[in-house]
Coordinates of C-alpha atoms in Angstrom, one line a residue:
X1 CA 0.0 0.0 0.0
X2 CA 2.7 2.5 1.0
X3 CA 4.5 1.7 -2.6
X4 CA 0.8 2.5 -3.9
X5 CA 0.6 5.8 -2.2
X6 CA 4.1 6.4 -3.4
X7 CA 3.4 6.3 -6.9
X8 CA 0.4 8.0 -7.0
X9 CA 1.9 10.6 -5.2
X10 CA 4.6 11.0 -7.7
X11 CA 2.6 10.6 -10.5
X12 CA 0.3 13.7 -9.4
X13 CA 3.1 15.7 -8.7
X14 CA 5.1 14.9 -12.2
X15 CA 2.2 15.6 -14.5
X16 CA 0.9 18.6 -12.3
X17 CA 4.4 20.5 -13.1
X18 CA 6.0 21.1 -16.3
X19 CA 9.3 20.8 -15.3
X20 CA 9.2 19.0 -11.5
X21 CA 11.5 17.3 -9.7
X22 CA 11.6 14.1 -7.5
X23 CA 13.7 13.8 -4.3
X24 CA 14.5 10.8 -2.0
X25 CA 15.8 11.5 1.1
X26 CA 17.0 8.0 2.2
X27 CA 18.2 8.6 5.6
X28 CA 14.6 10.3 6.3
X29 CA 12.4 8.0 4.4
X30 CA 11.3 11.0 3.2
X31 CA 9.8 11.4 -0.6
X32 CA 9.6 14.9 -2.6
X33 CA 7.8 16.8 -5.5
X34 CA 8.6 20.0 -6.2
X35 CA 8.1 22.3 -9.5
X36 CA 10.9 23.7 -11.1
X37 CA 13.9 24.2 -8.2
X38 CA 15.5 26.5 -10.8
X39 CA 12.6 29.8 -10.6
X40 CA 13.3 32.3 -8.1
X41 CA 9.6 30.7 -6.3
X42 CA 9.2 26.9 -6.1
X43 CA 7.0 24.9 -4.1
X44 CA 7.7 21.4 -2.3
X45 CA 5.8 18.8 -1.3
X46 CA 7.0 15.9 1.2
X47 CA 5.6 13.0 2.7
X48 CA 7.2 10.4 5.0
X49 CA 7.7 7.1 3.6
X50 CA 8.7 4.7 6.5
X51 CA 5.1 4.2 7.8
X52 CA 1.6 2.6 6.2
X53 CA -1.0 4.5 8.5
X54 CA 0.2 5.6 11.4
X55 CA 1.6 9.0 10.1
X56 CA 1.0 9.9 6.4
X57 CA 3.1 13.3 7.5
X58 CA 2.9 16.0 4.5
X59 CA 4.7 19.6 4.5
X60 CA 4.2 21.8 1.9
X61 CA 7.4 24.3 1.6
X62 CA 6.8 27.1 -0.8
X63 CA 11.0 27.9 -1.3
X64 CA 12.5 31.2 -2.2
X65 CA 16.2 30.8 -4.1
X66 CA 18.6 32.8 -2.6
X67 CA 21.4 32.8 -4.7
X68 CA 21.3 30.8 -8.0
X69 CA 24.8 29.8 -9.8
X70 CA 25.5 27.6 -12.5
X71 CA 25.5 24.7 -10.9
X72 CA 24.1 25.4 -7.4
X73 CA 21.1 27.2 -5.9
X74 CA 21.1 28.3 -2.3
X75 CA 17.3 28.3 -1.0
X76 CA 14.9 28.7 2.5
X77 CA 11.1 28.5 2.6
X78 CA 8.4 27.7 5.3
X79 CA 7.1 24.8 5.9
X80 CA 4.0 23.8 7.0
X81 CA 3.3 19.8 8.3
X82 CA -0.3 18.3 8.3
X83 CA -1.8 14.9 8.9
X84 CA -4.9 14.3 6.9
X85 CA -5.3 11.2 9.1
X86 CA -5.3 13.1 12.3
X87 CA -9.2 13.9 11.6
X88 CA -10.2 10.2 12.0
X89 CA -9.3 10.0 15.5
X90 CA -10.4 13.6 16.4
X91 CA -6.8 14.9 16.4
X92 CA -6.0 18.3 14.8
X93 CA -4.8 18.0 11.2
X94 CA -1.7 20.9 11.8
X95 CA 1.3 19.3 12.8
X96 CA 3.8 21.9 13.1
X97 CA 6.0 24.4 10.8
X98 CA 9.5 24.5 10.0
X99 CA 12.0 27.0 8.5
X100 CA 13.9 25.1 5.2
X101 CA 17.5 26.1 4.3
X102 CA 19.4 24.4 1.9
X103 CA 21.5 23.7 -1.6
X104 CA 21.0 21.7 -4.2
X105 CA 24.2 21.0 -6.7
X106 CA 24.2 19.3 -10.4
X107 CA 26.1 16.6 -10.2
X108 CA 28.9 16.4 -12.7
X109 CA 28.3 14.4 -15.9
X110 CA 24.7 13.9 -15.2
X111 CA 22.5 17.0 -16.1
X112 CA 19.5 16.1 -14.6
X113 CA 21.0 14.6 -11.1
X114 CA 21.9 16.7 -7.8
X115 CA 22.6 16.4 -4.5
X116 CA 20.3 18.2 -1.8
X117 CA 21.7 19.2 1.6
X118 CA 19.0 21.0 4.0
X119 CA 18.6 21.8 7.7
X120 CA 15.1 22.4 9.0
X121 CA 14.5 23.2 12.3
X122 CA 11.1 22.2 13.0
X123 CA 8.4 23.0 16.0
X124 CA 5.3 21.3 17.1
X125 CA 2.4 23.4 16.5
X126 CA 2.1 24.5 19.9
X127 CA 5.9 25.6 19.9
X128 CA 6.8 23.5 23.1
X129 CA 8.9 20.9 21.0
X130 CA 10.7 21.5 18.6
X131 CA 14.2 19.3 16.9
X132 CA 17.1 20.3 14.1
X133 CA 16.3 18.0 11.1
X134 CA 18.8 17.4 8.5
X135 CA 18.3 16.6 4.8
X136 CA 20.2 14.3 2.8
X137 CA 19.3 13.3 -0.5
X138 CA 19.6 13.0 -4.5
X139 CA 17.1 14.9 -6.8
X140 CA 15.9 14.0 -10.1
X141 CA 15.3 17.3 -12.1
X142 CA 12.9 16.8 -15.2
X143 CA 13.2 18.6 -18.2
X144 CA 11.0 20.0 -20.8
X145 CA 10.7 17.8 -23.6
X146 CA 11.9 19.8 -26.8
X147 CA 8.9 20.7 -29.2
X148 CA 9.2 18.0 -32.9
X149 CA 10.1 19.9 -35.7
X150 CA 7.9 20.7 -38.2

């Protein structure tokens, strides 16, 4: 079922951008979408992958680049974490926020490829709790098909 969410999540998230990238964050069992990481505003989508139902965990990060180079952009963005599954058991949906900084570099020789470092403190929504996440992970960066000739 969770490989079933998986895809469908990624499938949304591919054909609802133009030009999206997918991130795995291995050592967070973490999954991402995001539309075009290049733009000066992108938005990113997360959901934890290490659990069927017991936390179907989502943040949505709208991301502002900082600094774009050739072959690195610096970005931060808010984050906002929900549980859609919260509401069965009469549990808020809000989770917490979190503040997202972090790089993402090509990787040489293969265009589409980089590395993503982040660090994201986060906060229960109440603000009494609150832990230093870390993000380690490869991105795949789609690209616009080019148009057929005529």
């Amino acid at each position: 079922m969770k490989r079933i969410l998986t895809a469908l999540f990624l499938s949304v998230g591919i054909t609802a951008f133009g030009q999206a990238s997918v991130a795995y964050y291995p050592f967070n069992s973490v999954v991402s979408v995001s539309t075009n990481a290049d733009r000066a505003l992108w938005l990113d989508a997360r959901v934890q992958t290490n659990t069927v139902f017991g936390s179907l965990s989502t943040t949505i990060c709208p991301m502002i680049n900082v600094a774009r180079r050739e072959n690195v952009n610096y970005y931060t963005g808010l984050g906002i974490r929900f549980n859609a599954l919260n509401g069965l058991d009469n549990r808020d949906i809000l989770e917490g926020y979190s503040l997202n900084v972090g790089v993402r570099a090509k990787v040489p020789f293969l265009p589409n490829l980089r590395a993503a470092f982040e660090l994201s403190p986060y906060a229960r929504k109440d603000f009494k709790v609150g832990v230093m996440q870390s993000y380690l992970g490869l991105v795949y960066q789609f690209s616009k098909r080019p148009k057929p000739l005529e």
